[in-house]
Coordinates of C-alpha atoms in Angstrom, one line a residue:
M1 CA 243.5 118.6 29.9
P2 CA 245.4 121.2 27.9
P3 CA 243.9 124.5 27.3
E4 CA 243.2 124.0 23.6
A5 CA 241.2 120.9 24.6
R6 CA 239.0 122.7 26.9
R7 CA 235.2 123.7 25.6
P8 CA 234.0 127.1 26.1
A9 CA 231.9 127.8 29.2
E10 CA 228.4 127.6 29.5
P11 CA 226.3 130.3 30.5
P12 CA 225.2 129.9 34.2
L13 CA 222.0 128.4 34.8
P14 CA 219.4 130.0 36.8
P15 CA 218.9 128.2 40.5
E16 CA 215.4 126.9 39.3
A17 CA 216.7 125.3 36.2
R18 CA 219.5 123.5 38.1
R19 CA 219.3 119.8 38.5
A20 CA 221.1 117.4 41.1
P21 CA 224.0 115.9 39.7
E22 CA 223.3 112.4 38.4
P23 CA 224.5 109.5 40.3
P24 CA 227.7 108.0 39.0
V25 CA 227.6 105.4 36.7
E26 CA 228.9 102.3 38.3
S27 CA 229.9 101.0 35.2
R28 CA 229.1 100.7 31.4
R29 CA 229.9 98.4 28.6
A30 CA 233.0 99.9 27.1
E31 CA 233.9 100.2 23.2
P32 CA 237.4 100.2 21.9
P33 CA 238.3 103.7 21.6
V34 CA 238.1 105.6 18.3
P35 CA 241.0 107.2 16.8
P36 CA 241.5 110.8 16.6
E37 CA 240.5 111.3 13.0
A38 CA 237.3 109.7 13.2
R39 CA 235.9 111.3 16.1
R40 CA 233.1 113.6 15.6
P41 CA 233.2 117.2 16.6
A42 CA 231.5 118.7 19.6
E43 CA 227.6 119.0 19.7
P44 CA 226.7 122.8 21.0
P45 CA 225.1 122.6 24.5
L46 CA 221.1 121.5 24.5
P47 CA 219.2 124.3 26.2
P48 CA 217.9 123.6 29.7
E49 CA 214.5 122.6 28.6
A50 CA 215.7 120.1 26.0
R51 CA 217.6 118.3 28.4
R52 CA 217.0 114.7 29.2
A53 CA 215.5 113.5 32.8
P54 CA 218.2 111.4 34.9
E55 CA 218.6 108.2 33.8
P56 CA 218.8 105.0 36.3
P57 CA 222.3 104.3 37.1
P58 CA 223.5 101.6 35.1
E59 CA 225.0 98.4 35.9
P60 CA 228.7 98.3 37.1
R61 CA 231.5 98.3 34.8
R62 CA 234.3 96.1 34.7
A63 CA 238.1 97.6 36.0
T64 CA 239.4 96.1 32.2
E65 CA 236.8 98.0 30.0
P66 CA 238.0 100.9 28.0
P67 CA 236.4 104.7 28.3
A68 CA 233.0 105.4 26.8
P69 CA 233.0 107.3 23.3
S70 CA 232.9 111.3 24.0
D71 CA 229.5 111.7 22.0
V72 CA 227.8 110.1 25.3
R73 CA 227.5 112.7 28.4
R74 CA 228.1 110.9 31.6
T75 CA 228.5 112.5 35.0
L76 CA 231.8 112.5 36.5
E77 CA 232.7 109.1 38.2
P78 CA 233.7 109.2 42.1
P79 CA 237.8 109.3 42.2
M80 CA 239.7 106.5 42.0
P81 CA 242.8 105.3 44.3
P82 CA 246.3 106.8 42.9
E83 CA 247.0 102.9 42.3
A84 CA 244.1 102.5 40.2
R85 CA 244.4 105.5 38.1
R86 CA 245.5 105.2 34.4
P87 CA 247.6 107.4 32.3
A88 CA 245.8 110.2 30.7
E89 CA 245.1 110.5 26.8
P90 CA 247.8 112.3 24.4
P91 CA 246.5 115.3 23.5
K92 CA 244.6 115.6 20.4
P93 CA 245.3 117.3 16.9
P94 CA 244.1 120.7 16.4
E95 CA 241.9 119.6 13.6
A96 CA 240.1 117.5 16.3
R97 CA 239.3 120.1 18.8
R98 CA 235.7 121.3 19.6
P99 CA 234.7 124.6 19.6
A100 CA 235.2 126.6 23.1
E101 CA 232.0 126.2 25.1
A102 CA 230.5 128.8 27.9
P103 CA 231.9 128.8 30.9
M104 CA 230.3 126.8 33.7
P105 CA 230.5 127.1 37.6
P106 CA 233.2 125.4 38.9
E107 CA 231.0 122.5 40.4
A108 CA 228.9 121.7 37.3
N109 CA 232.4 121.9 35.6
R110 CA 233.8 119.2 37.7
A111 CA 230.1 117.3 37.3
S112 CA 230.3 117.6 33.5
E113 CA 233.7 117.0 33.0
P114 CA 234.4 113.6 31.5
P115 CA 236.7 110.9 33.1
A116 CA 240.1 110.4 31.9
A117 CA 240.3 107.7 29.6
E118 CA 241.8 104.7 30.5
A119 CA 244.6 103.1 28.6
P120 CA 243.8 99.4 27.9
S121 CA 245.8 97.0 30.3
A122 CA 249.0 95.3 28.6
P123 CA 249.2 91.7 28.4
E124 CA 250.8 90.3 31.5
A125 CA 254.2 89.3 31.1
P126 CA 254.7 85.3 32.3
R127 CA 256.0 84.7 35.9
A128 CA 259.3 83.4 36.3
A129 CA 259.7 80.0 37.6
A130 CA 260.1 79.6 41.5
P131 CA 263.8 79.7 42.5
G132 CA 264.8 75.9 43.6
R133 CA 261.5 74.2 42.0
P134 CA 262.8 71.9 39.1
R135 CA 261.2 72.7 35.5
P136 CA 259.0 69.9 33.9
R137 CA 260.6 68.0 31.6
P138 CA 259.6 68.3 27.8
R139 CA 257.3 65.4 26.5
R140 CA 259.1 63.3 24.0
P141 CA 257.6 63.5 20.7
V142 CA 255.4 61.2 19.7
T143 CA 256.3 58.9 16.3
P144 CA 253.9 58.1 13.7
E145 CA 253.9 54.4 14.6
D146 CA 253.6 55.1 18.1
R147 CA 250.2 57.1 17.6
L148 CA 248.8 54.2 15.5
T149 CA 249.4 51.5 18.4
M150 CA 248.2 53.7 21.4
T151 CA 244.6 53.3 22.5
D152 CA 242.5 53.8 25.1
E153 CA 240.4 50.5 24.9
F154 CA 240.8 47.4 26.6
E155 CA 241.7 44.3 24.9
P156 CA 239.2 42.0 23.9
I157 CA 238.7 39.0 26.5
D158 CA 237.1 35.7 25.0
D159 CA 237.2 32.6 26.4
S160 CA 240.7 31.4 25.5
T161 CA 242.2 34.4 26.9
K162 CA 239.9 33.7 30.3
V163 CA 241.4 30.5 30.5
R164 CA 244.9 31.5 30.1
R165 CA 244.4 34.1 32.7
K166 CA 242.8 31.1 35.2
I167 CA 245.9 29.1 34.4
D168 CA 248.4 31.8 35.4
H169 CA 246.5 32.7 38.8
T170 CA 246.5 29.0 39.5
L171 CA 250.1 28.6 38.7
A172 CA 250.8 31.4 40.8
R173 CA 249.4 30.4 43.8
F174 CA 250.9 26.8 43.7
S175 CA 254.2 28.9 43.0
A176 CA 253.6 31.0 46.4
A177 CA 252.6 27.8 48.5
H178 CA 255.3 25.7 47.5
D179 CA 257.7 28.6 48.6
E180 CA 256.0 28.7 51.6
F181 CA 256.2 25.0 52.2
A182 CA 260.1 25.1 51.3
A183 CA 260.6 27.9 53.7
E184 CA 258.9 25.9 56.2
E185 CA 260.7 22.8 55.7
A186 CA 264.0 24.5 55.8
K187 CA 263.4 25.7 59.4
R188 CA 261.8 22.5 60.4
K189 CA 265.3 20.9 59.0
Q190 CA 267.4 23.6 60.7
K191 CA 265.5 23.1 63.9
L192 CA 266.0 19.4 63.9
E193 CA 269.6 19.5 63.3
K194 CA 270.2 21.7 66.3
L195 CA 268.2 19.0 68.4
A196 CA 270.2 16.0 67.0
A197 CA 273.8 18.1 67.3
R198 CA 273.1 18.7 70.6
P199 CA 273.1 15.0 72.2
V200 CA 276.1 14.4 70.0
A201 CA 278.1 17.2 71.6
L202 CA 277.0 16.3 75.2
F203 CA 278.0 12.5 74.7
E204 CA 281.6 13.7 73.6
Q205 CA 282.1 15.9 76.1
T206 CA 281.1 13.1 78.8
R207 CA 283.6 10.5 77.0
T208 CA 286.3 13.1 77.1
A209 CA 285.7 13.8 81.3
F210 CA 285.3 9.9 81.6
Y211 CA 288.8 9.4 79.5
R212 CA 290.7 12.1 81.9
A213 CA 289.0 10.0 85.0
I214 CA 290.7 6.9 83.9
K215 CA 294.1 8.3 82.8
S216 CA 294.1 10.1 86.2
E217 CA 293.2 6.7 88.2
A218 CA 295.9 4.6 86.2
A219 CA 298.5 7.5 86.9
E220 CA 297.6 7.6 90.6
P221 CA 301.0 5.9 92.2
T222 CA 300.5 3.1 94.8
R223 CA 301.3 3.9 98.4
T224 CA 303.8 1.7 100.5
V225 CA 303.2 0.5 103.8
T226 CA 305.6 1.9 106.1
S227 CA 303.9 1.8 109.8
P228 CA 304.8 -1.4 111.5
D229 CA 301.1 -1.5 112.9
E230 CA 299.7 -1.5 109.6
P231 CA 299.7 -5.2 107.5
A232 CA 303.0 -6.2 105.4
P233 CA 303.5 -4.7 102.1
Q234 CA 301.4 -6.6 99.1
T235 CA 303.1 -8.5 96.4
R236 CA 303.6 -7.5 92.9
L237 CA 301.0 -9.9 91.8
Q238 CA 298.5 -8.6 94.3
E239 CA 299.1 -5.2 93.5
K240 CA 298.0 -5.9 90.0
K241 CA 295.0 -7.8 90.7
E242 CA 294.0 -5.1 93.0
R243 CA 294.4 -2.3 90.4
R244 CA 292.6 -4.6 87.5
T245 CA 289.9 -5.1 90.1
R246 CA 289.8 -1.0 90.6
R247 CA 289.7 -0.6 86.8
S248 CA 286.9 -3.1 86.4
I249 CA 284.8 -1.2 89.0
L250 CA 285.8 1.9 87.5
S251 CA 284.6 0.4 84.0
W252 CA 281.4 -0.4 85.4
R253 CA 280.6 2.8 86.8
I254 CA 281.3 4.6 84.2
A255 CA 279.1 2.6 81.6
A256 CA 276.4 2.9 84.3
A257 CA 276.9 6.8 84.5
V258 CA 276.6 6.9 80.6
L259 CA 273.7 4.7 80.6
A260 CA 271.9 7.4 82.8
G261 CA 273.3 10.3 81.1
L262 CA 272.0 8.9 77.8
V263 CA 268.7 8.3 79.5
F264 CA 268.7 11.9 80.9
L265 CA 269.7 13.7 77.7
T266 CA 267.8 11.6 75.6
T267 CA 264.5 12.3 77.7
G268 CA 265.4 16.6 78.4
A269 CA 267.0 17.6 75.2
A270 CA 266.2 15.4 72.1
W271 CA 262.6 15.9 71.8
G272 CA 263.6 16.4 67.6
T273 CA 265.2 12.9 67.8
K274 CA 262.2 11.6 69.8
T275 CA 259.8 12.3 67.1
W276 CA 262.2 11.3 64.5
F277 CA 262.8 7.9 66.2
N278 CA 258.8 7.4 66.6
S279 CA 258.6 8.2 62.9
K280 CA 260.8 5.3 61.8
F281 CA 258.9 2.4 63.6
T282 CA 256.3 0.4 61.9
E283 CA 253.0 0.2 63.7
I284 CA 250.9 -3.1 63.8
A285 CA 248.3 -3.9 66.3
A286 CA 249.1 -6.8 68.1
L287 CA 248.2 -6.3 71.7
D288 CA 245.1 -7.0 74.0
E289 CA 245.9 -5.8 77.7
N290 CA 242.3 -6.4 78.5
S291 CA 241.9 -10.0 77.8
S292 CA 240.3 -12.7 79.7
D293 CA 243.3 -14.9 79.5
I294 CA 245.3 -12.8 81.5
Q295 CA 245.5 -14.2 84.9
D296 CA 246.1 -12.2 88.2
A297 CA 246.4 -8.9 86.6
T298 CA 247.0 -6.9 89.8
A299 CA 249.8 -9.1 90.7
Q300 CA 251.3 -8.1 87.3
T301 CA 251.2 -4.2 87.5
G302 CA 254.4 -3.0 86.6
D303 CA 256.0 -5.9 85.0
E304 CA 257.3 -5.4 81.5
N305 CA 256.6 -8.6 79.0
F306 CA 257.9 -8.0 75.4
L307 CA 256.9 -10.7 73.0
I308 CA 259.5 -10.7 70.3
A309 CA 259.2 -12.4 66.9
G310 CA 261.8 -12.6 63.9
S311 CA 259.8 -12.6 61.0
D312 CA 261.1 -14.4 58.1
T313 CA 259.6 -12.3 55.3
R314 CA 261.6 -11.8 52.0
A315 CA 259.3 -8.6 51.3
G316 CA 261.8 -5.7 50.1
S317 CA 265.0 -8.1 50.1
T318 CA 267.6 -8.0 47.4
A319 CA 269.7 -10.7 45.8
E320 CA 272.9 -9.5 47.2
E321 CA 271.3 -10.5 50.8
N322 CA 271.2 -14.1 49.9
V323 CA 267.8 -14.8 52.0
G324 CA 265.5 -15.3 48.8
S325 CA 263.0 -13.2 47.1
A326 CA 258.8 -12.7 47.7
D327 CA 258.3 -14.8 44.7
D328 CA 260.5 -17.9 46.4
V329 CA 259.0 -17.5 49.6
E330 CA 255.4 -15.6 50.0
G331 CA 253.9 -14.8 52.9
A332 CA 255.6 -14.5 56.5
R333 CA 256.7 -17.0 59.4
S334 CA 257.7 -16.3 62.9
D335 CA 261.1 -17.8 62.5
T336 CA 262.0 -17.1 66.2
V337 CA 259.4 -16.4 69.4
M338 CA 260.9 -15.1 72.6
L339 CA 259.4 -13.7 75.6
A340 CA 261.6 -11.3 77.7
H341 CA 260.0 -10.7 81.0
I342 CA 261.2 -8.0 83.6
P343 CA 259.3 -7.9 86.9
A344 CA 258.3 -4.6 88.7
D345 CA 261.3 -4.9 91.1
R346 CA 263.6 -4.6 88.1
Q347 CA 265.7 -7.6 89.8
R348 CA 266.2 -9.9 87.0
A349 CA 265.4 -10.5 83.5
V350 CA 264.0 -14.0 82.0
V351 CA 264.1 -14.8 78.4
I352 CA 261.9 -17.9 77.2
S353 CA 262.4 -19.1 73.9
F354 CA 259.8 -21.2 71.6
P355 CA 260.5 -23.9 68.9
R356 CA 258.9 -22.8 65.8
D357 CA 257.5 -26.4 65.4
L358 CA 256.1 -26.2 68.5
E359 CA 252.7 -27.9 68.2
I360 CA 249.9 -25.7 69.5
T361 CA 246.3 -24.9 69.4
R362 CA 245.9 -21.9 67.4
P363 CA 242.9 -19.8 68.2
D364 CA 240.4 -17.9 66.0
C365 CA 242.1 -15.0 64.5
N366 CA 241.8 -12.3 61.7
R367 CA 244.1 -12.9 58.6
F368 CA 247.0 -10.8 58.6
D369 CA 248.5 -9.4 55.1
S370 CA 252.2 -9.1 55.6
A371 CA 252.9 -7.4 52.6
A372 CA 250.4 -4.4 53.7
N373 CA 250.8 -5.2 57.5
D374 CA 247.2 -5.2 58.3
Y375 CA 244.3 -7.3 59.0
S376 CA 241.3 -8.2 57.2
D377 CA 237.8 -8.7 58.0
E378 CA 238.0 -12.4 57.2
V379 CA 238.3 -14.7 60.6
V380 CA 240.2 -17.6 60.3
P381 CA 239.0 -20.9 62.4
G382 CA 241.3 -22.3 65.0
A383 CA 243.3 -25.1 64.5
S384 CA 244.7 -28.1 66.5
K385 CA 248.2 -29.9 66.1
V386 CA 249.2 -27.0 64.3
K387 CA 253.0 -25.7 64.1
L388 CA 253.9 -22.2 66.0
N389 CA 254.9 -20.2 62.9
T390 CA 251.4 -20.9 61.4
A391 CA 250.0 -18.6 64.0
Y392 CA 252.0 -15.8 62.6
A393 CA 251.6 -16.7 59.2
I394 CA 248.0 -16.8 59.5
G395 CA 247.0 -14.3 61.7
G396 CA 249.7 -11.9 62.3
P397 CA 251.5 -10.5 65.7
R398 CA 247.9 -10.2 67.2
C399 CA 247.3 -13.8 66.6
L400 CA 250.5 -15.0 68.0
T401 CA 250.0 -12.5 71.1
K402 CA 246.6 -14.3 71.5
W403 CA 248.0 -17.6 71.8
V404 CA 251.0 -16.6 74.3
Q405 CA 248.5 -15.1 76.5
Q406 CA 246.4 -18.2 76.1
L407 CA 249.2 -20.4 77.5
T408 CA 251.3 -18.2 79.8
G409 CA 248.2 -15.9 81.5
M410 CA 250.9 -13.1 81.5
R411 CA 249.9 -9.7 80.5
I412 CA 252.0 -8.9 77.1
N413 CA 252.3 -5.2 76.9
H414 CA 255.2 -5.0 74.3
F415 CA 255.3 -6.9 70.6
V416 CA 258.9 -6.4 68.9
G417 CA 259.1 -7.7 65.4
I418 CA 262.6 -7.6 63.4
D419 CA 263.1 -8.7 59.8
F420 CA 266.0 -10.4 57.9
S421 CA 267.6 -6.9 56.5
G422 CA 267.1 -5.2 60.1
F423 CA 268.9 -7.5 61.8
K424 CA 271.8 -7.5 59.6
D425 CA 272.1 -3.3 59.8
M426 CA 272.0 -3.5 63.7
V427 CA 274.7 -6.0 63.9
D428 CA 276.8 -3.6 61.4
A429 CA 276.0 -0.8 63.0
V430 CA 277.9 -2.1 66.2
G431 CA 281.0 -3.3 64.3
G432 CA 280.1 -6.9 64.4
V433 CA 279.5 -9.2 67.4
T434 CA 281.9 -11.8 68.9
V435 CA 280.5 -15.3 69.7
H436 CA 282.5 -18.5 70.4
V437 CA 282.6 -21.4 68.0
D438 CA 284.1 -25.1 69.0
S439 CA 283.9 -26.0 65.8
P440 CA 283.4 -25.0 62.2
I441 CA 279.8 -24.6 61.6
K442 CA 278.3 -26.0 58.4
D443 CA 274.7 -25.9 57.0
T444 CA 273.8 -28.2 54.3
V445 CA 271.1 -25.4 53.2
L446 CA 272.9 -22.3 53.9
G447 CA 276.5 -23.6 53.2
M448 CA 279.7 -23.0 55.2
V449 CA 278.9 -20.1 58.1
I450 CA 282.0 -19.9 60.4
S451 CA 285.0 -21.9 59.4
Q452 CA 286.9 -20.8 62.3
T453 CA 287.1 -21.8 65.8
G454 CA 287.2 -19.9 69.2
D455 CA 286.5 -16.2 69.5
V456 CA 284.9 -14.9 66.2
T457 CA 284.0 -11.9 65.5
I458 CA 280.8 -12.2 62.9
S459 CA 279.3 -9.5 60.5
G460 CA 275.6 -8.8 59.5
D461 CA 275.5 -11.5 56.6
Q462 CA 277.3 -13.8 58.6
A463 CA 275.7 -13.3 62.2
L464 CA 272.1 -13.7 60.1
S465 CA 273.2 -17.5 58.8
Y466 CA 274.6 -18.2 62.3
V467 CA 271.0 -17.5 64.1
R468 CA 269.1 -19.1 61.1
A469 CA 271.2 -22.4 60.7
R470 CA 268.8 -25.5 61.2
H471 CA 270.6 -28.2 59.0
V472 CA 274.1 -28.3 60.9
V473 CA 276.2 -31.0 60.2
G474 CA 276.9 -32.7 63.2
D475 CA 274.2 -31.4 65.4
V476 CA 271.0 -33.6 65.7
T477 CA 269.2 -31.2 68.0
S478 CA 268.0 -29.2 64.8
D479 CA 265.9 -26.5 66.4
Y480 CA 267.1 -26.8 69.8
G481 CA 270.8 -26.2 68.7
R482 CA 269.6 -23.2 66.5
I483 CA 267.6 -21.8 69.8
K484 CA 270.8 -22.4 71.7
R485 CA 272.9 -20.2 69.2
Q486 CA 270.2 -17.3 69.1
Q487 CA 270.3 -17.0 72.8
E488 CA 274.3 -16.7 72.7
F489 CA 274.5 -14.2 70.1
I490 CA 271.4 -12.4 71.6
S491 CA 273.8 -12.2 75.0
S492 CA 276.9 -11.1 72.8
L493 CA 274.8 -8.5 71.0
M494 CA 273.5 -7.0 74.5
T495 CA 277.1 -7.0 76.0
K496 CA 278.4 -5.2 73.0
V497 CA 276.0 -2.6 72.8
M498 CA 275.8 -1.9 76.9
S499 CA 279.5 -1.8 77.0
H500 CA 281.2 1.9 77.4
G501 CA 282.4 1.4 73.4
V502 CA 279.5 1.7 72.1
L503 CA 277.4 3.7 74.3
T504 CA 280.3 6.8 74.4
N505 CA 280.8 6.4 70.5
P506 CA 278.2 9.0 69.2
G507 CA 278.6 7.3 65.9
Q508 CA 278.2 3.9 66.5
L509 CA 275.0 4.3 69.0
S510 CA 273.6 6.2 66.8
G511 CA 273.3 3.8 64.0
F512 CA 272.7 1.2 66.7
V513 CA 269.5 3.2 67.2
T514 CA 268.7 4.5 63.5
A515 CA 268.7 0.7 62.4
F516 CA 266.9 -0.7 65.1
A517 CA 263.8 1.9 64.5
K518 CA 264.3 1.0 60.9
A519 CA 264.0 -2.8 61.2
T520 CA 261.8 -3.1 63.7
F521 CA 257.8 -3.0 64.0
G522 CA 255.1 -4.0 66.5
D523 CA 253.0 -2.3 69.3
N524 CA 254.0 -0.1 72.0
I525 CA 257.3 0.0 71.3
G526 CA 258.3 3.7 71.2
V527 CA 260.8 6.1 72.6
D528 CA 259.1 6.5 75.9
Q529 CA 258.7 3.1 76.7
M530 CA 262.3 2.6 75.8
L531 CA 263.6 4.7 78.0
T532 CA 261.4 4.3 80.8
L533 CA 262.8 0.8 80.4
A534 CA 266.5 1.7 80.3
Q535 CA 266.2 3.9 83.4
S536 CA 264.6 0.8 85.6
M537 CA 267.4 -1.9 84.1
K538 CA 270.4 0.8 84.3
G539 CA 271.4 -1.0 87.7
L540 CA 270.5 -4.6 86.9
D541 CA 273.5 -7.0 87.4
P542 CA 274.2 -8.7 84.2
S543 CA 274.6 -12.4 85.9
K544 CA 270.2 -11.7 86.7
V545 CA 269.8 -12.2 82.9
N546 CA 268.8 -15.9 82.3
F547 CA 268.0 -17.4 79.2
M548 CA 266.0 -20.7 78.8
T549 CA 263.7 -22.5 76.4
V550 CA 260.1 -23.5 77.3
P551 CA 260.0 -27.5 78.8
T552 CA 259.3 -29.6 75.9
T553 CA 260.0 -33.5 75.7
G554 CA 262.7 -32.7 73.4
E555 CA 261.4 -34.9 71.2
S556 CA 259.5 -34.5 68.1
N557 CA 256.1 -36.7 67.5
S558 CA 255.1 -38.3 64.7
R559 CA 253.7 -34.9 62.6
G560 CA 257.4 -33.8 63.1
N561 CA 256.3 -31.1 66.0
E562 CA 257.8 -30.5 69.1
V563 CA 255.5 -31.5 72.3
L564 CA 255.1 -28.8 75.1
L565 CA 255.0 -30.3 78.7
D566 CA 252.1 -28.4 80.1
S567 CA 252.3 -28.7 83.8
K568 CA 256.3 -28.1 83.9
A569 CA 255.3 -24.6 81.4
K570 CA 252.4 -23.7 83.6
A571 CA 255.2 -23.9 86.8
V572 CA 257.5 -21.6 85.1
F573 CA 254.9 -19.0 83.8
Q574 CA 253.4 -18.9 87.2
A575 CA 256.8 -18.4 89.1
L576 CA 257.4 -15.4 86.7
I577 CA 253.8 -13.8 87.5
D578 CA 254.5 -14.4 91.5
N579 CA 257.9 -13.2 91.1
T580 CA 259.2 -15.8 93.0
A581 CA 262.1 -18.5 92.1
L582 CA 262.1 -20.4 88.7
P583 CA 261.5 -24.3 89.1
G584 CA 264.8 -25.6 89.5
S585 CA 266.7 -23.0 91.0
T586 CA 267.3 -22.2 95.0
P587 CA 265.3 -19.6 97.0
E588 CA 268.9 -17.9 97.5
S589 CA 269.3 -17.2 93.7
T590 CA 267.4 -16.7 90.7
T591 CA 269.5 -18.4 88.6
P592 CA 268.0 -21.6 87.3
T593 CA 269.6 -24.8 87.1
N594 CA 269.6 -27.4 84.3
S595 CA 266.3 -29.5 84.2
A596 CA 265.8 -33.1 83.2
D597 CA 262.5 -32.8 82.0
G598 CA 262.8 -30.9 78.8
A599 CA 263.4 -27.1 80.4
T600 CA 266.8 -25.9 80.0
P601 CA 267.2 -22.8 81.4
S602 CA 270.8 -21.0 81.6
S603 CA 272.3 -18.2 83.6
A604 CA 274.2 -15.0 81.9
G605 CA 273.7 -15.8 78.7
K606 CA 275.1 -19.2 78.5
S607 CA 272.2 -21.9 77.3
E608 CA 273.1 -25.4 78.1
Q609 CA 271.0 -28.4 76.0

């Protein structure tokens, strides 16, 4: 402090009057500094006896408190570090100076000297933003209109709101399920397209290879005989016949190889096509392979017996098909019945036709609904001396199969049904079928069927009329003439389908398979069964396919029915079960000959009457 601000020194105290210095005051709540003009003059020092006893140490003071007023005498606080010291107060004006006090000893002077007044701390300056840290964006001022609409409360939920939310939730779930289903359907279609395209590409490669083989065979030069030890050179006619024979053999080998390749590829690579093909079939229960009517079931192990029925149902027919409607002709009847037998050794095939007006004894059968393709619980009692087509009309495929097993004793393990529209689609799929016509065919009910003669290629509608005609002008055999035309047509159709022109044409082959799958119905006729049959028949000689009609008297009785020759029929069916030669044929050959007692067998697809 400046010299003028110091108090006069006090007289020294005697040793006994001296007291120990008071402990430092840790903290005292400071009051704001008093301006110099308001300060009181210093009081004279008190005598030793009037001095107060030491006070207990007060609470610690805060660092930011201002110094206590000068009228309160305190002991000296311990020195503070240099960084915590505050600047000294400015010198007081002369009018505020206290009178000089008596001098005190140095140690007492230091103890009684009040601490320097601390200046009030200045307000802390705002910190600068850290380098690189983005400044917060200023808030957008809120308009008065927005202030009115702002709220922290939820909207009221009433019944209509609950219903609306429930509907929205349901629609959202349906939409998600629809999207998932659409994605799965797209993946499935892509997979099926890949599987279906693979066999077609392989067929195309096989066809190209076969065509190259045929061209190389045709371009091979003919060798001439020059050695005297060898036979004389052949004539031009002999060479032409030999080349034709080689080409014929090569064509048959190509057809057999293509059929084998078709079976192999379909079995190994077309799983998707197989699934699609099976889905096109209409399954109808028809078989009873454990029936007591089956004779010597052990001997028939491995045999394949197909019961084929051509149904005359008009369900689903249109006016353009010219077959009538379901309103005109109700129900369904077996317009054609055939039994195809293929023995276990696969060395021959026999197809037996049954006249539609054959007189039979119909067994008890459950009634069949042709529109729904299903059976009812109603049992229709059996009847005698009725037509064969009534078995299908009353009891459907199951009743027809039951009667055939009772008559033949054979185990029927496949049933195939074909309707009018499906038959036409199959013929159109292969580009028509060629038949031989000796004279124009005109039916009194169906009209003109074929006006040309010779080899004629007929389409689907014309082919249907050809196999259905029963009232042909000039044909007194009626149903037998129709059976003959049906057998000839089926033989020509099989030849066309098995030809390399269809097997090596993916378009025609796919169309025929599709039409066959859509047109047929029955029992145990899936892809696996068809492939097994195709594999076993790929080496079958076409001349070993025999067509015949079940033995009858050949004349209608008074009821207009064809009469069956039971003994002759039993002999034919027993020969099929035993896999022996048919009646009327030699042991060396399975080709039957004409029978004088009503049976009309034929060979290689040519039926004689």
